[in-house]
PDB file of C-alpha atoms in Angstrom:
ATOM      1  CA  MET S 183     141.629  46.552 114.101  1.00  0.00           C
ATOM      2  CA  ASP S 184     143.946  47.853 111.439  1.00  0.00           C
ATOM      3  CA  PHE S 185     141.562  46.623 108.748  1.00  0.00           C
ATOM      4  CA  LYS S 186     138.632  48.692 110.006  1.00  0.00           C
ATOM      5  CA  ALA S 187     138.078  52.331 109.164  1.00  0.00           C
ATOM      6  CA  GLN S 188     138.006  54.610 112.188  1.00  0.00           C
ATOM      7  CA  ILE S 189     137.351  58.248 112.834  1.00  0.00           C
ATOM      8  CA  SER S 190     138.229  60.069 116.059  1.00  0.00           C
ATOM      9  CA  ILE S 191     135.587  61.992 118.079  1.00  0.00           C
ATOM     10  CA  GLU S 192     137.600  65.130 117.496  1.00  0.00           C
ATOM     11  CA  TYR S 193     137.344  64.691 113.812  1.00  0.00           C
ATOM     12  CA  MET S 194     133.599  64.125 114.144  1.00  0.00           C
ATOM     13  CA  PHE S 195     133.217  67.320 116.202  1.00  0.00           C
ATOM     14  CA  LEU S 196     135.250  69.262 113.713  1.00  0.00           C
ATOM     15  CA  MET S 197     133.204  67.938 110.805  1.00  0.00           C
ATOM     16  CA  GLY S 198     129.920  68.621 112.637  1.00  0.00           C
ATOM     17  CA  PHE S 199     130.995  72.176 113.431  1.00  0.00           C
ATOM     18  CA  THR S 200     132.108  72.711 109.856  1.00  0.00           C
ATOM     19  CA  LEU S 201     128.815  71.402 108.485  1.00  0.00           C
ATOM     20  CA  ILE S 202     126.735  73.563 110.809  1.00  0.00           C
ATOM     21  CA  THR S 203     128.749  76.647 110.025  1.00  0.00           C
ATOM     22  CA  THR S 204     128.599  75.880 106.273  1.00  0.00           C
ATOM     23  CA  ILE S 205     124.839  75.462 106.389  1.00  0.00           C
ATOM     24  CA  LEU S 206     124.434  78.756 108.298  1.00  0.00           C
ATOM     25  CA  VAL S 207     126.729  80.684 106.017  1.00  0.00           C
ATOM     26  CA  PHE S 208     125.140  79.057 102.976  1.00  0.00           C
ATOM     27  CA  SER S 209     121.628  80.127 103.999  1.00  0.00           C
ATOM     28  CA  TYR S 210     122.845  83.667 104.698  1.00  0.00           C
ATOM     29  CA  ALA S 211     124.753  83.794 101.371  1.00  0.00           C
ATOM     30  CA  VAL S 212     121.670  82.561  99.435  1.00  0.00           C
ATOM     31  CA  ASP S 213     119.491  85.235 101.111  1.00  0.00           C
ATOM     32  CA  ALA S 214     122.016  87.967 100.459  1.00  0.00           C
ATOM     33  CA  ASN S 215     122.512  86.853  96.914  1.00  0.00           C
ATOM     34  CA  GLU S 216     118.780  86.989  96.264  1.00  0.00           C
ATOM     35  CA  LEU S 217     118.588  90.530  97.691  1.00  0.00           C
ATOM     36  CA  ASN S 218     121.597  91.502  95.682  1.00  0.00           C
ATOM     37  CA  THR S 219     120.035  90.129  92.498  1.00  0.00           C
ATOM     38  CA  ALA S 220     116.717  91.921  93.155  1.00  0.00           C
ATOM     39  CA  ILE S 221     118.506  95.296  93.707  1.00  0.00           C
ATOM     40  CA  SER S 222     120.490  94.766  90.484  1.00  0.00           C
ATOM     41  CA  ALA S 223     117.228  94.009  88.642  1.00  0.00           C
ATOM     42  CA  ALA S 224     115.635  97.129  90.189  1.00  0.00           C
ATOM     43  CA  ARG S 225     118.564  99.161  89.043  1.00  0.00           C
ATOM     44  CA  ASN S 226     118.136  97.740  85.450  1.00  0.00           C
ATOM     45  CA  GLY S 227     114.467  98.606  85.543  1.00  0.00           C
ATOM     46  CA  ALA S 228     115.100 102.095  86.914  1.00  0.00           C
ATOM     47  CA  LEU S 229     117.707 102.756  84.161  1.00  0.00           C
ATOM     48  CA  GLU S 230     115.183 101.610  81.536  1.00  0.00           C
ATOM     49  CA  GLY S 231     112.519 103.933  83.040  1.00  0.00           C
ATOM     50  CA  ALA S 232     115.025 106.810  83.070  1.00  0.00           C
ATOM     51  CA  SER S 233     115.868 106.107  79.385  1.00  0.00           C
ATOM     52  CA  ILE S 234     112.219 106.222  78.380  1.00  0.00           C
ATOM     53  CA  ASP S 235     111.860 109.489  80.286  1.00  0.00           C
ATOM     54  CA  SER S 236     115.106 110.907  78.840  1.00  0.00           C
ATOM     55  CA  TYR S 237     114.212 110.136  75.279  1.00  0.00           C
ATOM     56  CA  ALA S 238     110.612 111.258  75.870  1.00  0.00           C
ATOM     57  CA  ILE S 239     109.244 108.255  73.943  1.00  0.00           C
ATOM     58  CA  TYR S 240     106.239 106.906  75.810  1.00  0.00           C
ATOM     59  CA  SER S 241     103.477 104.341  75.257  1.00  0.00           C
ATOM     60  CA  GLU S 242     100.883 105.803  72.894  1.00  0.00           C
ATOM     61  CA  LEU S 243      98.308 106.230  75.619  1.00  0.00           C
ATOM     62  CA  LYS S 244     100.624 108.204  77.887  1.00  0.00           C
ATOM     63  CA  PHE S 245     102.010 110.150  74.914  1.00  0.00           C
ATOM     64  CA  LYS S 246      98.545 111.404  74.071  1.00  0.00           C
ATOM     65  CA  GLU S 247      97.848 112.352  77.704  1.00  0.00           C
ATOM     66  CA  TYR S 248     101.170 114.171  78.105  1.00  0.00           C
ATOM     67  CA  GLU S 249     100.768 115.990  74.748  1.00  0.00           C
ATOM     68  CA  ILE S 250      97.604 117.654  76.056  1.00  0.00           C
ATOM     69  CA  LYS S 251      98.227 117.877  79.849  1.00  0.00           C
ATOM     70  CA  LYS S 252     102.001 117.862  80.317  1.00  0.00           C
ATOM     71  CA  PRO S 253     103.672 119.216  77.200  1.00  0.00           C
ATOM     72  CA  LEU S 254     106.930 119.778  79.168  1.00  0.00           C
ATOM     73  CA  LEU S 255     107.442 115.988  79.124  1.00  0.00           C
ATOM     74  CA  MET S 256     107.495 115.876  75.310  1.00  0.00           C
ATOM     75  CA  HIS S 257     111.075 117.078  75.172  1.00  0.00           C
ATOM     76  CA  ALA S 258     114.153 114.883  75.473  1.00  0.00           C
ATOM     77  CA  SER S 259     116.476 115.678  78.405  1.00  0.00           C
ATOM     78  CA  SER S 260     118.993 114.105  80.751  1.00  0.00           C
ATOM     79  CA  ILE S 261     117.759 112.001  83.609  1.00  0.00           C
ATOM     80  CA  LYS S 262     120.183 110.038  85.786  1.00  0.00           C
ATOM     81  CA  ILE S 263     119.629 107.405  88.382  1.00  0.00           C
ATOM     82  CA  VAL S 264     121.914 108.472  91.251  1.00  0.00           C
ATOM     83  CA  LYS S 265     121.513 105.582  93.630  1.00  0.00           C
ATOM     84  CA  ILE S 266     119.076 103.001  94.953  1.00  0.00           C
ATOM     85  CA  ASP S 267     118.683 102.540  98.689  1.00  0.00           C
ATOM     86  CA  TYR S 268     116.502 100.031 100.506  1.00  0.00           C
ATOM     87  CA  ILE S 269     114.811  99.801 103.860  1.00  0.00           C
ATOM     88  CA  ASN S 270     114.178  96.412 105.443  1.00  0.00           C
ATOM     89  CA  GLN S 271     110.655  96.693 106.832  1.00  0.00           C
ATOM     90  CA  GLY S 272     110.757  93.295 108.576  1.00  0.00           C
ATOM     91  CA  PHE S 273     108.737  90.146 107.999  1.00  0.00           C
ATOM     92  CA  SER S 274     105.329  90.737 106.466  1.00  0.00           C
ATOM     93  CA  ASN S 275     102.654  88.487 107.916  1.00  0.00           C
ATOM     94  CA  ILE S 276     100.432  89.265 104.881  1.00  0.00           C
ATOM     95  CA  TYR S 277     102.888  88.038 102.272  1.00  0.00           C
ATOM     96  CA  LYS S 278     104.913  85.734 104.535  1.00  0.00           C
ATOM     97  CA  LYS S 279     108.123  87.282 103.125  1.00  0.00           C
ATOM     98  CA  THR S 280     110.575  89.921 104.265  1.00  0.00           C
ATOM     99  CA  LYS S 281     109.370  93.342 103.108  1.00  0.00           C
ATOM    100  CA  ILE S 282     111.781  95.707 101.434  1.00  0.00           C
ATOM    101  CA  MET S 283     111.086  99.271 100.426  1.00  0.00           C
ATOM    102  CA  LEU S 284     113.200 100.602  97.570  1.00  0.00           C
ATOM    103  CA  ILE S 285     114.088 104.261  97.426  1.00  0.00           C
ATOM    104  CA  ILE S 286     115.382 105.485  94.070  1.00  0.00           C
ATOM    105  CA  TYR S 287     117.285 108.750  93.858  1.00  0.00           C
ATOM    106  CA  ALA S 288     117.323 110.466  90.436  1.00  0.00           C
ATOM    107  CA  SER S 289     118.406 113.773  89.042  1.00  0.00           C
ATOM    108  CA  THR S 290     117.382 115.815  86.014  1.00  0.00           C
ATOM    109  CA  THR S 291     118.557 119.060  84.437  1.00  0.00           C
ATOM    110  CA  ARG S 292     114.987 119.894  83.426  1.00  0.00           C
ATOM    111  CA  VAL S 293     112.906 122.345  85.487  1.00  0.00           C
ATOM    112  CA  LEU S 294     109.686 120.526  86.117  1.00  0.00           C
ATOM    113  CA  GLY S 295     106.699 120.905  88.348  1.00  0.00           C
ATOM    114  CA  TYR S 296     105.523 118.361  90.976  1.00  0.00           C
ATOM    115  CA  ASP S 297     103.072 116.575  88.588  1.00  0.00           C
ATOM    116  CA  GLU S 298     105.604 116.244  85.865  1.00  0.00           C
ATOM    117  CA  ARG S 299     108.237 114.912  88.231  1.00  0.00           C
ATOM    118  CA  ASN S 300     105.763 112.449  89.676  1.00  0.00           C
ATOM    119  CA  SER S 301     104.990 111.103  86.172  1.00  0.00           C
ATOM    120  CA  LEU S 302     108.619 110.638  85.392  1.00  0.00           C
ATOM    121  CA  GLY S 303     109.243 109.062  88.815  1.00  0.00           C
ATOM    122  CA  ASP S 304     106.241 106.669  88.448  1.00  0.00           C
ATOM    123  CA  ARG S 305     107.768 105.327  85.199  1.00  0.00           C
ATOM    124  CA  ILE S 306     111.066 104.726  86.908  1.00  0.00           C
ATOM    125  CA  THR S 307     109.565 102.908  89.906  1.00  0.00           C
ATOM    126  CA  TYR S 308     107.180 100.920  87.633  1.00  0.00           C
ATOM    127  CA  ASN S 309     110.070  99.660  85.515  1.00  0.00           C
ATOM    128  CA  ALA S 310     112.098  98.835  88.680  1.00  0.00           C
ATOM    129  CA  ARG S 311     109.272  96.663  90.045  1.00  0.00           C
ATOM    130  CA  LYS S 312     108.638  95.141  86.580  1.00  0.00           C
ATOM    131  CA  SER S 313     112.336  94.232  86.210  1.00  0.00           C
ATOM    132  CA  ILE S 314     112.312  92.429  89.641  1.00  0.00           C
ATOM    133  CA  THR S 315     109.208  90.536  88.646  1.00  0.00           C
ATOM    134  CA  ASP S 316     110.733  89.625  85.242  1.00  0.00           C
ATOM    135  CA  CYS S 317     113.979  88.568  86.941  1.00  0.00           C
ATOM    136  CA  PHE S 318     112.331  86.217  89.436  1.00  0.00           C
ATOM    137  CA  LYS S 319     109.413  85.330  87.106  1.00  0.00           C
ATOM    138  CA  THR S 320     106.752  86.008  89.726  1.00  0.00           C
ATOM    139  CA  HIS S 321     104.170  87.461  87.412  1.00  0.00           C
ATOM    140  CA  ASN S 322     101.549  85.128  88.869  1.00  0.00           C
ATOM    141  CA  LEU S 323     101.899  86.716  92.304  1.00  0.00           C
ATOM    142  CA  THR S 324     101.687  90.317  91.515  1.00  0.00           C
ATOM    143  CA  ASN S 325      99.200  92.770  89.794  1.00  0.00           C
ATOM    144  CA  ASP S 326      99.212  94.740  86.569  1.00  0.00           C
ATOM    145  CA  PHE S 327     101.409  97.481  88.197  1.00  0.00           C
ATOM    146  CA  TYR S 328     103.836  94.931  89.645  1.00  0.00           C
ATOM    147  CA  ASN S 329     103.096  96.443  92.958  1.00  0.00           C
ATOM    148  CA  PRO S 330     104.380  94.882  95.102  1.00  0.00           C
ATOM    149  CA  ALA S 331     107.055  92.854  93.287  1.00  0.00           C
ATOM    150  CA  PHE S 332     108.124  89.487  94.602  1.00  0.00           C
ATOM    151  CA  SER S 333     111.231  87.374  94.726  1.00  0.00           C
ATOM    152  CA  ASP S 334     111.318  83.998  96.504  1.00  0.00           C
ATOM    153  CA  ARG S 335     112.017  85.414  99.991  1.00  0.00           C
ATOM    154  CA  TYR S 336     111.328  89.109  99.621  1.00  0.00           C
ATOM    155  CA  VAL S 337     108.449  91.398  98.754  1.00  0.00           C
ATOM    156  CA  PHE S 338     109.419  94.793  97.242  1.00  0.00           C
ATOM    157  CA  THR S 339     107.588  98.074  97.289  1.00  0.00           C
ATOM    158  CA  THR S 340     108.893 101.440  95.965  1.00  0.00           C
ATOM    159  CA  ALA S 341     108.821 104.901  97.557  1.00  0.00           C
ATOM    160  CA  ASP S 342     108.256 107.962  95.361  1.00  0.00           C
ATOM    161  CA  VAL S 343     111.456 108.775  93.457  1.00  0.00           C
ATOM    162  CA  LYS S 344     113.560 111.392  95.315  1.00  0.00           C
ATOM    163  CA  TRP S 345     114.846 114.074  92.960  1.00  0.00           C
ATOM    164  CA  LEU S 346     118.165 115.537  93.752  1.00  0.00           C
TER     165      LEU S 346
ATOM    166  CA  MET C 272     141.744  54.157  96.928  1.00  0.00           C
ATOM    167  CA  ASP C 273     143.825  55.608  94.012  1.00  0.00           C
ATOM    168  CA  GLN C 274     141.432  53.985  91.490  1.00  0.00           C
ATOM    169  CA  VAL C 275     138.240  55.443  92.959  1.00  0.00           C
ATOM    170  CA  GLY C 276     137.036  58.873  91.953  1.00  0.00           C
ATOM    171  CA  THR C 277     136.473  61.187  94.918  1.00  0.00           C
ATOM    172  CA  PHE C 278     134.995  64.610  95.472  1.00  0.00           C
ATOM    173  CA  SER C 279     136.072  66.712  98.381  1.00  0.00           C
ATOM    174  CA  LEU C 280     133.471  68.640 100.395  1.00  0.00           C
ATOM    175  CA  ASP C 281     135.258  71.892  99.438  1.00  0.00           C
ATOM    176  CA  PHE C 282     134.887  71.152  95.797  1.00  0.00           C
ATOM    177  CA  ILE C 283     131.158  70.309  96.036  1.00  0.00           C
ATOM    178  CA  LEU C 284     130.429  73.485  98.002  1.00  0.00           C
ATOM    179  CA  SER C 285     132.462  75.608  95.506  1.00  0.00           C
ATOM    180  CA  VAL C 286     130.522  74.102  92.640  1.00  0.00           C
ATOM    181  CA  ILE C 287     127.186  74.750  94.345  1.00  0.00           C
ATOM    182  CA  LEU C 288     128.138  78.398  95.123  1.00  0.00           C
ATOM    183  CA  PHE C 289     129.523  78.870  91.568  1.00  0.00           C
ATOM    184  CA  PHE C 290     126.216  77.728  90.140  1.00  0.00           C
ATOM    185  CA  ILE C 291     124.130  79.981  92.453  1.00  0.00           C
ATOM    186  CA  ILE C 292     126.192  83.007  91.531  1.00  0.00           C
ATOM    187  CA  VAL C 293     126.196  82.146  87.774  1.00  0.00           C
ATOM    188  CA  SER C 294     122.440  81.591  87.705  1.00  0.00           C
ATOM    189  CA  SER C 295     121.765  84.945  89.411  1.00  0.00           C
ATOM    190  CA  ILE C 296     124.293  86.730  87.119  1.00  0.00           C
ATOM    191  CA  ILE C 297     122.619  85.230  84.011  1.00  0.00           C
ATOM    192  CA  ASN C 298     119.231  86.590  85.063  1.00  0.00           C
ATOM    193  CA  VAL C 299     120.554  90.037  85.676  1.00  0.00           C
ATOM    194  CA  THR C 300     122.746  90.066  82.553  1.00  0.00           C
ATOM    195  CA  THR C 301     119.844  88.948  80.318  1.00  0.00           C
ATOM    196  CA  ASP C 302     117.784  91.776  81.842  1.00  0.00           C
ATOM    197  CA  ARG C 303     120.550  94.254  81.330  1.00  0.00           C
ATOM    198  CA  ILE C 304     121.058  93.269  77.658  1.00  0.00           C
ATOM    199  CA  GLU C 305     117.328  93.785  77.096  1.00  0.00           C
ATOM    200  CA  THR C 306     117.536  97.210  78.722  1.00  0.00           C
ATOM    201  CA  VAL C 307     120.514  98.161  76.519  1.00  0.00           C
ATOM    202  CA  LYS C 308     118.531  97.041  73.392  1.00  0.00           C
ATOM    203  CA  THR C 309     115.518  99.032  74.434  1.00  0.00           C
ATOM    204  CA  THR C 310     117.650 102.085  75.107  1.00  0.00           C
ATOM    205  CA  GLU C 311     119.409 101.763  71.803  1.00  0.00           C
ATOM    206  CA  LYS C 312     116.043 101.566  70.059  1.00  0.00           C
ATOM    207  CA  LEU C 313     114.681 104.620  71.852  1.00  0.00           C
ATOM    208  CA  ALA C 314     117.881 106.593  71.135  1.00  0.00           C
ATOM    209  CA  HIS C 315     117.686 105.638  67.426  1.00  0.00           C
ATOM    210  CA  ALA C 316     114.035 106.601  67.239  1.00  0.00           C
ATOM    211  CA  ARG C 317     114.630 109.924  68.992  1.00  0.00           C
ATOM    212  CA  ASN C 318     117.607 110.681  66.713  1.00  0.00           C
ATOM    213  CA  LEU C 319     115.641 109.870  63.582  1.00  0.00           C
ATOM    214  CA  ALA C 320     112.718 112.114  64.532  1.00  0.00           C
ATOM    215  CA  GLU C 321     115.038 114.943  65.532  1.00  0.00           C
ATOM    216  CA  ASN C 322     117.012 114.634  62.230  1.00  0.00           C
ATOM    217  CA  ILE C 323     113.851 114.884  60.180  1.00  0.00           C
ATOM    218  CA  ALA C 324     112.722 117.862  62.266  1.00  0.00           C
ATOM    219  CA  LYS C 325     116.071 119.517  61.915  1.00  0.00           C
ATOM    220  CA  THR C 326     115.999 118.982  58.161  1.00  0.00           C
ATOM    221  CA  ILE C 327     112.547 120.519  57.864  1.00  0.00           C
ATOM    222  CA  ASN C 328     113.620 123.516  59.899  1.00  0.00           C
ATOM    223  CA  LEU C 329     116.779 123.924  57.773  1.00  0.00           C
ATOM    224  CA  VAL C 330     114.745 123.765  54.552  1.00  0.00           C
ATOM    225  CA  TYR C 331     112.312 126.332  55.980  1.00  0.00           C
ATOM    226  CA  SER C 332     115.035 128.740  57.082  1.00  0.00           C
ATOM    227  CA  GLY C 333     116.790 128.225  53.697  1.00  0.00           C
ATOM    228  CA  GLY C 334     114.031 130.046  51.869  1.00  0.00           C
ATOM    229  CA  ASN C 335     112.204 129.536  48.611  1.00  0.00           C
ATOM    230  CA  GLY C 336     113.640 126.751  46.480  1.00  0.00           C
ATOM    231  CA  HIS C 337     115.817 125.218  49.177  1.00  0.00           C
ATOM    232  CA  SER C 338     115.622 121.404  49.233  1.00  0.00           C
ATOM    233  CA  ILE C 339     117.300 118.510  51.083  1.00  0.00           C
ATOM    234  CA  ASN C 340     117.048 114.762  50.444  1.00  0.00           C
ATOM    235  CA  ILE C 341     116.666 112.355  53.363  1.00  0.00           C
ATOM    236  CA  ASN C 342     117.007 108.631  53.409  1.00  0.00           C
ATOM    237  CA  LEU C 343     115.038 106.756  56.014  1.00  0.00           C
ATOM    238  CA  PRO C 344     116.408 103.515  57.544  1.00  0.00           C
ATOM    239  CA  LYS C 345     114.345 100.259  57.009  1.00  0.00           C
ATOM    240  CA  LYS C 346     114.174  99.643  60.728  1.00  0.00           C
ATOM    241  CA  VAL C 347     114.814 101.241  64.099  1.00  0.00           C
ATOM    242  CA  GLY C 348     116.967  98.639  65.960  1.00  0.00           C
ATOM    243  CA  ASP C 349     115.169  95.489  64.834  1.00  0.00           C
ATOM    244  CA  SER C 350     111.682  97.020  64.879  1.00  0.00           C
ATOM    245  CA  ASN C 351     109.409  98.520  62.305  1.00  0.00           C
ATOM    246  CA  TYR C 352     108.501 102.111  62.798  1.00  0.00           C
ATOM    247  CA  ARG C 353     106.167 104.753  61.452  1.00  0.00           C
ATOM    248  CA  ILE C 354     106.684 108.457  60.976  1.00  0.00           C
ATOM    249  CA  ARG C 355     103.988 111.101  60.574  1.00  0.00           C
ATOM    250  CA  VAL C 356     104.682 114.756  60.012  1.00  0.00           C
ATOM    251  CA  ASN C 357     102.235 117.572  60.497  1.00  0.00           C
ATOM    252  CA  SER C 358     102.548 121.310  60.941  1.00  0.00           C
ATOM    253  CA  SER C 359     103.618 121.016  64.594  1.00  0.00           C
ATOM    254  CA  GLY C 360     106.052 118.201  64.647  1.00  0.00           C
ATOM    255  CA  VAL C 361     107.478 114.852  63.600  1.00  0.00           C
ATOM    256  CA  TYR C 362     105.866 111.920  65.347  1.00  0.00           C
ATOM    257  CA  ILE C 363     107.663 108.553  65.477  1.00  0.00           C
ATOM    258  CA  THR C 364     105.981 105.276  66.608  1.00  0.00           C
ATOM    259  CA  VAL C 365     108.050 102.178  67.354  1.00  0.00           C
ATOM    260  CA  ASP C 366     106.901  99.092  69.285  1.00  0.00           C
ATOM    261  CA  GLY C 367     103.825 100.884  70.555  1.00  0.00           C
ATOM    262  CA  MET C 368     106.003 103.734  71.904  1.00  0.00           C
ATOM    263  CA  MET C 369     105.584 107.238  70.530  1.00  0.00           C
ATOM    264  CA  GLY C 370     107.716 110.356  70.554  1.00  0.00           C
ATOM    265  CA  LYS C 371     107.590 113.802  69.009  1.00  0.00           C
ATOM    266  CA  ALA C 372     110.213 116.182  67.688  1.00  0.00           C
ATOM    267  CA  ASN C 373     108.972 119.778  67.448  1.00  0.00           C
ATOM    268  CA  ILE C 374     109.394 121.871  64.252  1.00  0.00           C
ATOM    269  CA  ILE C 375     108.817 125.479  63.635  1.00  0.00           C
ATOM    270  CA  PRO C 376     105.069 125.568  62.900  1.00  0.00           C
ATOM    271  CA  LYS C 377     104.564 125.792  59.164  1.00  0.00           C
ATOM    272  CA  LYS C 378     102.354 124.581  56.336  1.00  0.00           C
ATOM    273  CA  LEU C 379     103.258 121.132  55.008  1.00  0.00           C
ATOM    274  CA  LEU C 380     102.050 119.116  52.163  1.00  0.00           C
ATOM    275  CA  ASN C 381     102.986 116.115  50.088  1.00  0.00           C
ATOM    276  CA  GLY C 382     101.361 117.336  46.871  1.00  0.00           C
ATOM    277  CA  GLU C 383     100.523 120.774  45.510  1.00  0.00           C
ATOM    278  CA  PRO C 384      99.069 123.647  47.543  1.00  0.00           C
ATOM    279  CA  PRO C 385      96.608 124.646  48.968  1.00  0.00           C
ATOM    280  CA  SER C 386      95.825 121.693  51.261  1.00  0.00           C
ATOM    281  CA  TYR C 387      97.238 121.181  54.698  1.00  0.00           C
ATOM    282  CA  SER C 388      98.175 117.557  55.353  1.00  0.00           C
ATOM    283  CA  GLN C 389      99.562 115.065  57.658  1.00  0.00           C
ATOM    284  CA  ILE C 390     102.311 113.249  55.837  1.00  0.00           C
ATOM    285  CA  THR C 391     103.257 109.614  56.520  1.00  0.00           C
ATOM    286  CA  LEU C 392     106.925 108.764  55.771  1.00  0.00           C
ATOM    287  CA  LEU C 393     107.617 105.087  54.969  1.00  0.00           C
ATOM    288  CA  PRO C 394     110.712 103.213  56.204  1.00  0.00           C
ATOM    289  CA  GLY C 395     113.443 102.515  53.701  1.00  0.00           C
ATOM    290  CA  ARG C 396     112.329 105.275  51.319  1.00  0.00           C
ATOM    291  CA  SER C 397     114.032 108.536  50.259  1.00  0.00           C
ATOM    292  CA  TYR C 398     112.252 111.889  50.424  1.00  0.00           C
ATOM    293  CA  THR C 399     112.926 115.303  49.119  1.00  0.00           C
ATOM    294  CA  ILE C 400     111.980 118.161  51.487  1.00  0.00           C
ATOM    295  CA  ARG C 401     111.567 121.432  49.564  1.00  0.00           C
ATOM    296  CA  ASN C 402     110.666 124.947  50.468  1.00  0.00           C
ATOM    297  CA  MET C 403     108.186 126.392  47.903  1.00  0.00           C
ATOM    298  CA  GLU C 404     106.436 129.665  47.700  1.00  0.00           C
ATOM    299  CA  ASP C 405     103.036 129.835  46.062  1.00  0.00           C
ATOM    300  CA  LYS C 406     101.743 132.692  43.842  1.00  0.00           C
ATOM    301  CA  ASN C 407     100.320 134.449  46.935  1.00  0.00           C
ATOM    302  CA  GLY C 408     103.728 134.549  48.595  1.00  0.00           C
ATOM    303  CA  ASN C 409     102.957 131.847  51.129  1.00  0.00           C
ATOM    304  CA  SER C 410     105.785 129.509  52.049  1.00  0.00           C
ATOM    305  CA  TRP C 411     105.149 125.749  51.943  1.00  0.00           C
ATOM    306  CA  ILE C 412     107.258 122.764  52.896  1.00  0.00           C
ATOM    307  CA  ILE C 413     106.714 119.955  50.465  1.00  0.00           C
ATOM    308  CA  ILE C 414     107.730 116.444  51.288  1.00  0.00           C
ATOM    309  CA  LYS C 415     107.648 113.807  48.499  1.00  0.00           C
TER     310      LYS C 415
END
């Protein structure tokens, strides 16, 4: 008997319980980590969009449009990303993923009309979605506007930027 | 037992968690570095355009005969760029992105009066910006 390996039933219970707990925690941790990564990526993108808006250096197409229709946007100014919130909208049956809506809060010292703010905000949300897509390399799932953006378990949409 | 290598469950889980965290951090960090590079390039481009515009305005306000030399960098960040100047502003194009620095509206040329022109400034070159009055008393900004 002494030459044979033995484990007690208590030890087996303990190991089983540990294993189940570990798997549950692990699964939750992976989910939380993915969401965290996506929000970080969105923040990166939003910052890049805010930089483009701040320095007033746009793509040639947009530049020509703004020069004629929105000359106020031709000047450099300070634009800050204040915070990024998200709303979990539950499981989407269309995409078979959990749907998250990102809400980006920004502030600017510039006095702008609704249209101008919308244009600046669109660039911020576009870059946030683009950054998520780049981070998770899901370009094949989304469209030209990266709307919605995908990660492995989540699908992301963006609300209009809220200006503080 | 002492001669056999063993891994504890804790160690394996720690390593797995470590790799998950590191892989996600690498993605975000790479993204952030790209953002910083883009921002640096945009800032550099905006500064360059504003500096040229400021120099033109200084020369203009300096009056007849006032001149300033400017040296343009070879690149903005690690990108090529293009600068055009016309009577309303300085336009800079880098990586398909375009910005404008306004100047006090005035007549510009890169030769002798009396033709208005749009002047292209080439990277890595030096230019002299000069305020010149013609025989009719009109003030011109000459860039060459």
